[in-house]
């Protein structure tokens, strides 16, 4: 009776959460349509290849496994794409979550931990961002996540569904044991892109904007190790199972790094130059996003252990190195930045 249904468990964060669940004595049962996920990232429990919008398939999983709770990672999550394909985002993220909640209701499952995002805050008036600050997302992706948070609160009032909406800042790093890591295609996250550029796996990093009101002119973000995120999910799950109320919590390190600070840290850790060019600002990129992370520490007892920035970059580097060696592309074989980029 300790099965937990993990939607999106074949993805980056969901697969790390599945490992954390298994370590804590739960059995993660993954449901994933593999639209961006990878079957070989599901190592700690069964994988069922379904779309979460398929209510009959979900009913079958609830009947077979009788999960005590759901961790809900499945989503489309590329901000730019959400602006050009909003209906796909609302359908996948919002309609998908409604289908999941309907199936939970039919099965009598009343606990859910949900992947929300700092994108629900939009452009913050100040940093650090605390949970009470206004949520005013500026793209369809962020709006889809805010809608889901609101739906979850309504489901608490109406049906007694208890939820923890975890608003992540920038997930980074990889499993410290090297078993899983980040494999997005295309990759849109700074640390893996900077590492790929340093290691000769892509020609260069493009930095969007150098005229922000920050000390070096580039955007500042808060990076949190994916294994620390995963641990926070287990703690949130256990709080709900112990009778905890519905809540929303930021998950970040509480420290911001500019793009150029990350570039110089990647260069230091790899011992290589990070080829980069400056491009124009991207629309809707706030200058600073840094978490006020006190509530997660107080309410969950969460203590990030791996989120020093050099640890996050080092674990990501080892994962990229391993993945590119397995793919036969290599990172230390003399391939020079500027040659044909290799996807990993
Ligand atoms: P990911 O793309 O690696 O994982 C998402 C997984 O969900 C994939 O395995 C995908 O195949 C699956 N999926 C998507 N739609 C589905 C559907 N309709 N049915 C079944 N499976 C489906 O993304 P990630 O980086 O691991 O992000 C996980 C969650 O965390 C997402 O909800 C994302 O919005 C949220 N989030 C991520 C970050 C970050 O920095 N990566 C930050 C804030 C929030």
CSV table of C-alpha atoms and ligand atoms in Angstrom, one decimal:
chain,number,residue,atom,x,y,z
A,1,UNK,CA,0.0,0.0,0.0
A,2,UNK,CA,2.8,2.4,-0.6
A,3,UNK,CA,2.5,3.0,-4.3
A,4,UNK,CA,2.7,6.6,-5.5
A,5,UNK,CA,1.6,7.5,-9.1
A,6,UNK,CA,4.2,9.7,-10.7
A,7,UNK,CA,3.0,11.5,-13.8
A,8,UNK,CA,5.9,12.5,-16.0
A,9,UNK,CA,8.2,10.1,-14.2
A,10,UNK,CA,10.3,9.6,-17.3
A,11,UNK,CA,11.2,13.3,-17.4
A,12,UNK,CA,14.1,15.1,-15.8
A,13,UNK,CA,12.7,16.1,-12.4
A,14,UNK,CA,10.1,13.2,-12.2
A,15,UNK,CA,12.7,10.5,-12.6
A,16,UNK,CA,14.8,12.0,-9.8
A,17,UNK,CA,11.7,12.2,-7.6
A,18,UNK,CA,11.0,8.5,-8.4
A,19,UNK,CA,14.5,7.6,-7.1
A,20,UNK,CA,13.9,9.7,-4.0
A,21,UNK,CA,10.5,7.9,-3.5
A,22,UNK,CA,12.1,4.5,-3.8
A,23,UNK,CA,14.8,5.4,-1.3
A,24,UNK,CA,12.1,6.5,1.1
A,25,UNK,CA,10.3,3.2,0.8
A,26,UNK,CA,7.6,4.0,-1.7
A,27,UNK,CA,7.0,2.4,-5.1
A,28,UNK,CA,6.9,5.0,-7.8
A,29,UNK,CA,4.5,4.0,-10.6
A,30,UNK,CA,5.2,6.1,-13.6
A,31,UNK,CA,2.6,7.2,-16.2
A,32,UNK,CA,4.2,9.1,-19.1
A,33,UNK,CA,3.5,9.5,-22.8
A,34,UNK,CA,7.2,10.0,-23.5
A,35,UNK,CA,6.5,13.2,-25.5
A,36,UNK,CA,9.7,14.7,-23.9
A,37,UNK,CA,10.6,11.9,-21.4
A,38,UNK,CA,12.9,8.8,-21.8
A,39,UNK,CA,11.9,5.3,-20.9
A,40,UNK,CA,15.4,4.5,-19.7
A,41,UNK,CA,15.1,7.1,-17.0
A,42,UNK,CA,12.4,5.0,-15.3
A,43,UNK,CA,14.4,2.7,-13.1
A,44,UNK,CA,12.7,2.4,-9.7
A,45,UNK,CA,9.2,1.1,-10.6
A,46,UNK,CA,6.9,0.3,-13.5
A,47,UNK,CA,6.4,2.6,-16.5
A,48,UNK,CA,3.0,2.8,-18.2
A,49,UNK,CA,3.0,4.7,-21.4
A,50,UNK,CA,-0.2,6.6,-21.4
A,51,UNK,CA,-1.3,10.2,-21.8
A,52,UNK,CA,-2.7,11.7,-18.6
A,53,UNK,CA,-5.7,12.9,-20.7
A,54,UNK,CA,-6.7,9.2,-21.1
A,55,UNK,CA,-9.1,8.8,-18.2
A,56,UNK,CA,-9.8,5.1,-18.9
A,57,UNK,CA,-6.1,4.4,-18.8
A,58,UNK,CA,-5.8,6.3,-15.5
A,59,UNK,CA,-8.7,4.4,-14.0
A,60,UNK,CA,-6.9,1.2,-14.9
A,61,UNK,CA,-3.8,2.3,-13.1
A,62,UNK,CA,-5.7,3.5,-10.0
A,63,UNK,CA,-7.5,0.1,-9.9
A,64,UNK,CA,-4.3,-1.9,-10.3
A,65,UNK,CA,-2.0,0.0,-8.0
A,66,UNK,CA,-4.3,1.8,-5.5
A,67,UNK,CA,-1.8,4.6,-5.1
A,68,UNK,CA,-1.8,6.5,-1.8
A,69,UNK,CA,-1.0,9.7,-3.6
A,70,UNK,CA,0.0,11.3,-6.9
A,71,UNK,CA,3.1,13.3,-7.8
A,72,UNK,CA,2.2,15.3,-10.9
A,73,UNK,CA,5.1,16.4,-13.1
A,74,UNK,CA,3.6,15.8,-16.6
A,75,UNK,CA,3.5,19.0,-18.5
A,76,UNK,CA,4.8,20.9,-21.5
A,77,UNK,CA,7.2,23.5,-20.1
A,78,UNK,CA,8.9,25.5,-22.8
A,79,UNK,CA,8.0,29.2,-22.3
A,80,UNK,CA,8.6,30.4,-25.8
A,81,UNK,CA,6.7,27.4,-27.3
A,82,UNK,CA,3.8,28.2,-25.0
A,83,UNK,CA,3.4,31.6,-26.6
A,84,UNK,CA,3.2,30.2,-30.1
A,85,UNK,CA,1.1,27.1,-29.2
A,86,UNK,CA,-1.1,28.2,-26.3
A,87,UNK,CA,-3.9,25.8,-27.0
A,88,UNK,CA,-1.5,22.8,-26.8
A,89,UNK,CA,-0.2,24.1,-23.5
A,90,UNK,CA,-3.7,24.6,-22.0
A,91,UNK,CA,-4.9,21.3,-23.3
A,92,UNK,CA,-1.9,19.3,-22.1
A,93,UNK,CA,-1.3,21.0,-18.8
A,94,UNK,CA,-4.8,22.2,-17.7
A,95,UNK,CA,-7.1,19.7,-19.4
A,96,UNK,CA,-4.5,16.9,-18.6
A,97,UNK,CA,-4.6,17.9,-14.9
A,98,UNK,CA,-8.4,18.0,-14.9
A,99,UNK,CA,-8.5,14.4,-16.3
A,100,UNK,CA,-6.0,13.3,-13.6
A,101,UNK,CA,-8.0,15.0,-10.9
A,102,UNK,CA,-11.2,13.3,-12.2
A,103,UNK,CA,-9.5,9.9,-12.1
A,104,UNK,CA,-8.3,10.6,-8.5
A,105,UNK,CA,-11.8,11.5,-7.5
A,106,UNK,CA,-13.2,8.3,-9.0
A,107,UNK,CA,-10.6,6.3,-7.1
A,108,UNK,CA,-10.9,8.2,-3.8
A,109,UNK,CA,-7.2,9.4,-3.9
A,110,UNK,CA,-7.0,12.7,-2.1
A,111,UNK,CA,-3.3,13.6,-1.9
A,112,UNK,CA,-1.3,15.3,-4.7
A,113,UNK,CA,2.1,17.0,-5.0
A,114,UNK,CA,2.1,19.3,-8.0
A,115,UNK,CA,5.0,20.8,-10.1
A,116,UNK,CA,4.3,24.5,-10.2
A,117,UNK,CA,6.8,27.2,-11.1
A,118,UNK,CA,8.3,30.6,-10.3
A,119,UNK,CA,6.9,31.6,-13.7
A,120,UNK,CA,3.5,32.0,-11.9
A,121,UNK,CA,5.0,35.2,-10.4
A,122,UNK,CA,5.6,36.9,-13.7
A,123,UNK,CA,7.9,39.9,-13.3
A,124,UNK,CA,8.3,40.3,-9.5
A,125,UNK,CA,8.2,43.7,-7.9
A,126,UNK,CA,11.1,42.7,-5.7
A,127,UNK,CA,13.4,39.8,-4.8
A,128,UNK,CA,13.6,37.5,-2.9
A,129,UNK,CA,10.1,36.3,-4.0
A,130,UNK,CA,7.9,35.0,-1.2
A,131,UNK,CA,4.8,32.9,-1.5
A,132,UNK,CA,2.5,35.8,-0.6
A,133,UNK,CA,3.6,38.0,-3.4
A,134,UNK,CA,1.2,38.5,-6.3
A,135,UNK,CA,1.1,35.8,-9.0
A,136,UNK,CA,0.8,37.5,-12.4
A,137,UNK,CA,2.3,35.1,-15.1
A,138,UNK,CA,3.2,36.7,-18.4
A,139,UNK,CA,3.1,33.7,-20.7
A,140,UNK,CA,0.7,30.8,-21.4
A,141,UNK,CA,3.0,28.3,-19.6
A,142,UNK,CA,3.0,30.2,-16.4
A,143,UNK,CA,-0.8,30.9,-16.7
A,144,UNK,CA,-1.4,27.1,-17.2
A,145,UNK,CA,0.4,26.4,-13.9
A,146,UNK,CA,-1.4,29.2,-12.0
A,147,UNK,CA,-4.8,27.9,-13.3
A,148,UNK,CA,-3.8,24.4,-11.9
A,149,UNK,CA,-2.9,25.9,-8.5
A,150,UNK,CA,-6.3,27.5,-8.4
A,151,UNK,CA,-8.1,24.4,-9.5
A,152,UNK,CA,-6.3,22.4,-6.8
A,153,UNK,CA,-7.5,24.9,-4.1
A,154,UNK,CA,-11.1,24.6,-5.4
A,155,UNK,CA,-10.8,20.8,-5.3
A,156,UNK,CA,-9.7,21.1,-1.7
A,157,UNK,CA,-12.8,23.2,-0.8
A,158,UNK,CA,-15.2,21.0,-2.8
A,159,UNK,CA,-13.8,17.5,-2.4
A,160,UNK,CA,-11.2,17.6,0.4
A,161,UNK,CA,-8.3,17.0,-2.0
A,162,UNK,CA,-5.1,18.0,-0.2
A,163,UNK,CA,-2.3,19.4,-2.4
A,164,UNK,CA,1.2,20.8,-2.2
A,165,UNK,CA,2.0,23.1,-5.1
A,166,UNK,CA,5.8,23.4,-5.3
A,167,UNK,CA,7.0,26.4,-7.2
A,168,UNK,CA,10.4,25.5,-8.5
A,169,UNK,CA,13.0,28.1,-9.5
A,170,UNK,CA,15.6,26.7,-11.9
A,171,UNK,CA,16.2,23.0,-11.6
A,172,UNK,CA,19.8,22.0,-12.4
A,173,UNK,CA,22.4,19.3,-11.7
A,174,UNK,CA,22.0,15.6,-12.1
A,175,UNK,CA,21.7,12.5,-9.8
A,176,UNK,CA,24.9,12.4,-7.7
A,177,UNK,CA,25.3,8.7,-8.4
A,178,UNK,CA,25.2,9.4,-12.2
A,179,UNK,CA,22.2,7.1,-12.8
A,180,UNK,CA,19.9,9.8,-14.4
A,181,UNK,CA,20.2,13.4,-15.5
A,182,UNK,CA,18.9,16.2,-17.8
A,183,UNK,CA,18.1,15.2,-21.4
A,184,UNK,CA,15.9,17.9,-22.9
A,185,UNK,CA,15.8,18.2,-26.7
A,186,UNK,CA,16.1,21.0,-27.5
A,187,UNK,CA,17.8,22.0,-24.3
A,188,UNK,CA,16.7,25.5,-23.1
A,189,UNK,CA,18.4,25.6,-19.7
A,190,UNK,CA,21.5,27.7,-19.1
A,191,UNK,CA,23.8,25.3,-17.2
A,192,UNK,CA,23.6,22.3,-19.7
A,193,UNK,CA,23.9,24.7,-22.6
A,194,UNK,CA,27.0,26.4,-21.2
A,195,UNK,CA,28.5,23.0,-20.4
A,196,UNK,CA,27.8,21.7,-23.9
A,197,UNK,CA,29.4,24.8,-25.4
A,198,UNK,CA,32.5,24.4,-23.1
A,199,UNK,CA,32.8,20.7,-24.0
A,200,UNK,CA,32.5,21.2,-27.7
A,201,UNK,CA,29.0,19.7,-28.0
A,202,UNK,CA,27.5,22.8,-29.5
A,203,UNK,CA,29.1,25.8,-31.1
A,204,UNK,CA,28.3,28.4,-28.5
A,205,UNK,CA,26.0,29.8,-25.9
A,206,UNK,CA,23.8,32.7,-26.8
A,207,UNK,CA,23.2,35.1,-23.9
A,208,UNK,CA,20.0,37.0,-24.2
A,209,UNK,CA,20.6,40.6,-23.1
A,210,UNK,CA,23.6,42.4,-21.4
A,211,UNK,CA,21.8,45.6,-20.4
A,212,UNK,CA,19.7,44.4,-17.4
A,213,UNK,CA,19.9,46.4,-14.2
A,214,UNK,CA,22.2,43.9,-12.6
A,215,UNK,CA,25.9,44.3,-11.7
A,216,UNK,CA,27.1,42.7,-14.9
A,217,UNK,CA,24.1,43.4,-17.1
A,218,UNK,CA,22.9,39.7,-17.4
A,219,UNK,CA,19.9,38.1,-15.9
A,220,UNK,CA,20.1,36.6,-12.4
A,221,UNK,CA,18.4,33.3,-11.6
A,222,UNK,CA,18.2,30.9,-8.6
A,223,UNK,CA,19.4,27.4,-9.3
A,224,UNK,CA,18.4,24.4,-7.2
A,225,UNK,CA,19.8,20.9,-7.4
A,226,UNK,CA,17.3,18.4,-8.8
A,227,UNK,CA,18.1,15.9,-6.0
A,228,UNK,CA,17.2,18.5,-3.4
A,229,UNK,CA,14.0,19.2,-5.3
A,230,UNK,CA,13.2,15.5,-5.3
A,231,UNK,CA,13.7,15.3,-1.6
A,232,UNK,CA,11.4,18.2,-1.0
A,233,UNK,CA,8.7,16.3,-2.9
A,234,UNK,CA,9.0,13.3,-0.5
A,235,UNK,CA,8.8,15.7,2.5
A,236,UNK,CA,5.7,17.4,1.0
A,237,UNK,CA,4.1,14.0,0.3
A,238,UNK,CA,4.7,12.9,3.9
A,239,UNK,CA,3.3,16.1,5.3
A,240,UNK,CA,0.1,15.6,3.3
A,241,UNK,CA,-0.2,12.0,4.3
A,242,UNK,CA,0.2,13.0,7.9
A,243,UNK,CA,-2.9,15.2,7.6
A,244,UNK,CA,-1.2,18.4,6.4
A,245,UNK,CA,-3.3,21.2,4.8
A,246,UNK,CA,-3.1,22.3,1.2
A,247,UNK,CA,-0.3,24.7,0.6
A,248,UNK,CA,2.1,26.4,-1.9
A,249,UNK,CA,5.8,26.5,-1.4
A,250,UNK,CA,8.8,28.0,-3.2
A,251,UNK,CA,11.7,25.7,-3.9
A,252,UNK,CA,14.9,27.5,-4.6
A,253,UNK,CA,18.3,28.0,-3.0
A,254,UNK,CA,17.7,31.6,-2.0
A,255,UNK,CA,20.8,32.7,-3.9
A,256,UNK,CA,21.0,34.3,-7.4
A,257,UNK,CA,23.7,33.9,-10.0
A,258,UNK,CA,24.0,36.0,-13.2
A,259,UNK,CA,24.4,34.3,-16.6
A,260,UNK,CA,28.0,35.6,-16.7
A,261,UNK,CA,28.7,34.2,-13.2
A,262,UNK,CA,27.5,30.8,-14.4
A,263,UNK,CA,29.6,31.1,-17.5
A,264,UNK,CA,32.7,31.8,-15.5
A,265,UNK,CA,31.9,29.0,-13.0
A,266,UNK,CA,31.4,26.5,-15.9
A,267,UNK,CA,34.8,27.6,-17.4
A,268,UNK,CA,36.5,27.1,-14.0
A,269,UNK,CA,35.0,23.7,-13.4
A,270,UNK,CA,35.6,22.3,-17.0
A,271,UNK,CA,38.9,24.1,-17.4
A,272,UNK,CA,37.7,25.2,-20.8
A,273,UNK,CA,36.5,28.5,-22.3
A,274,UNK,CA,32.7,28.8,-22.8
A,275,UNK,CA,32.3,30.2,-26.3
A,276,UNK,CA,29.4,32.7,-26.2
A,277,UNK,CA,27.7,35.5,-28.0
A,278,UNK,CA,25.4,38.2,-26.8
A,279,UNK,CA,22.0,38.5,-28.4
A,280,UNK,CA,19.0,40.8,-27.7
A,281,UNK,CA,16.9,40.4,-24.6
A,282,UNK,CA,14.1,37.8,-24.8
A,283,UNK,CA,10.7,39.3,-24.3
A,284,UNK,CA,9.4,38.7,-20.8
A,285,UNK,CA,12.7,37.7,-19.1
A,286,UNK,CA,12.7,39.4,-15.7
A,287,UNK,CA,16.1,40.8,-14.6
A,288,UNK,CA,16.1,38.9,-11.3
A,289,UNK,CA,14.3,35.7,-10.0
A,290,UNK,CA,15.4,34.6,-6.6
A,291,UNK,CA,13.4,32.5,-4.2
A,292,UNK,CA,12.4,33.4,-0.7
A,293,UNK,CA,12.8,29.8,0.5
A,294,UNK,CA,12.1,30.1,4.2
A,295,UNK,CA,8.6,28.6,4.1
A,296,UNK,CA,9.7,25.3,2.6
A,297,UNK,CA,12.5,25.0,5.2
A,298,UNK,CA,10.1,25.8,8.0
A,299,UNK,CA,7.1,23.7,6.9
A,300,UNK,CA,8.9,20.7,5.4
A,301,UNK,CA,12.1,20.8,7.4
A,302,UNK,CA,13.8,20.8,4.0
A,303,UNK,CA,17.5,21.4,3.9
A,304,UNK,CA,19.1,21.4,0.4
A,305,UNK,CA,22.3,19.4,0.5
A,306,UNK,CA,23.6,19.6,-3.1
A,307,UNK,CA,22.7,23.1,-4.2
A,308,UNK,CA,26.1,24.8,-3.9
A,309,UNK,CA,26.5,26.1,-7.5
A,310,UNK,CA,29.8,24.2,-8.1
A,311,UNK,CA,28.1,20.9,-7.1
A,312,UNK,CA,25.1,21.6,-9.4
A,313,UNK,CA,27.5,22.3,-12.4
A,314,UNK,CA,29.8,19.4,-11.5
A,315,UNK,CA,27.0,16.8,-11.4
A,316,UNK,CA,25.5,18.2,-14.6
A,317,UNK,CA,29.0,18.0,-16.3
A,318,UNK,CA,29.5,14.4,-15.2
A,319,UNK,CA,26.1,13.4,-16.6
A,320,UNK,CA,26.7,15.2,-19.9
A,321,UNK,CA,30.1,13.6,-20.2
A,322,UNK,CA,28.7,10.1,-19.5
A,323,UNK,CA,25.8,10.6,-21.9
A,324,UNK,CA,28.0,11.8,-24.7
A,325,UNK,CA,30.5,9.0,-24.2
A,326,UNK,CA,27.6,6.5,-24.3
A,327,UNK,CA,26.4,8.1,-27.5
A,328,UNK,CA,29.9,8.0,-28.9
A,329,UNK,CA,30.2,11.7,-29.3
A,330,UNK,CA,32.8,12.2,-26.6
A,331,UNK,CA,33.6,15.5,-24.9
A,332,UNK,CA,37.4,15.3,-24.4
A,333,UNK,CA,38.5,14.0,-27.7
A,334,UNK,CA,39.6,17.3,-29.2
A,335,UNK,CA,36.3,18.4,-30.8
A,336,UNK,CA,36.5,22.1,-31.0
A,337,UNK,CA,33.8,24.6,-30.2
A,338,UNK,CA,32.3,25.9,-33.4
A,339,UNK,CA,32.1,22.5,-35.1
A,340,UNK,CA,28.8,20.7,-35.8
A,341,UNK,CA,26.7,20.7,-32.6
A,342,UNK,CA,25.8,17.4,-31.2
A,343,UNK,CA,22.5,16.8,-29.4
A,344,UNK,CA,22.8,14.7,-26.3
B,1,LIG,P1,10.4,17.1,-18.7
B,1,LIG,O1,9.9,17.5,-20.0
B,1,LIG,O2,11.8,16.5,-18.6
B,1,LIG,O3,9.4,16.1,-18.0
B,1,LIG,C1,8.0,16.1,-18.2
B,1,LIG,C2,7.5,14.7,-18.4
B,1,LIG,O4,6.1,14.7,-18.6
B,1,LIG,C3,8.1,14.1,-19.7
B,1,LIG,O5,8.6,12.8,-19.4
B,1,LIG,C4,6.9,14.0,-20.6
B,1,LIG,O6,7.0,12.9,-21.6
B,1,LIG,C5,5.7,13.9,-19.7
B,1,LIG,N1,4.4,14.4,-20.2
B,1,LIG,C6,4.2,15.6,-20.7
B,1,LIG,N2,2.9,15.7,-21.1
B,1,LIG,C7,2.3,14.5,-20.8
B,1,LIG,C8,1.0,13.9,-20.9
B,1,LIG,N3,0.0,14.7,-21.4
B,1,LIG,N4,0.8,12.7,-20.5
B,1,LIG,C9,1.8,11.9,-20.0
B,1,LIG,N5,3.0,12.4,-19.8
B,1,LIG,C10,3.3,13.6,-20.2
B,1,LIG,O7,10.3,18.4,-17.7
B,1,LIG,P2,11.0,18.7,-16.3
B,1,LIG,O8,12.1,19.7,-16.5
B,1,LIG,O9,11.3,17.4,-15.6
B,1,LIG,O10,9.8,19.4,-15.6
B,1,LIG,C11,8.9,18.6,-14.8
B,1,LIG,C12,7.8,19.5,-14.2
B,1,LIG,O11,8.4,20.6,-13.5
B,1,LIG,C13,7.0,20.2,-15.3
B,1,LIG,O12,5.6,20.2,-14.9
B,1,LIG,C14,7.6,21.6,-15.4
B,1,LIG,O13,6.6,22.5,-15.8
B,1,LIG,C15,8.0,21.8,-13.9
B,1,LIG,N6,9.1,22.8,-13.7
B,1,LIG,C16,10.3,22.5,-14.2
B,1,LIG,C17,11.3,23.4,-14.0
B,1,LIG,C18,12.8,23.2,-14.5
B,1,LIG,O14,13.7,24.0,-14.2
B,1,LIG,N7,13.0,22.1,-15.2
B,1,LIG,C19,11.1,24.6,-13.3
B,1,LIG,C20,9.8,24.9,-12.8
B,1,LIG,C21,8.8,23.9,-13.0
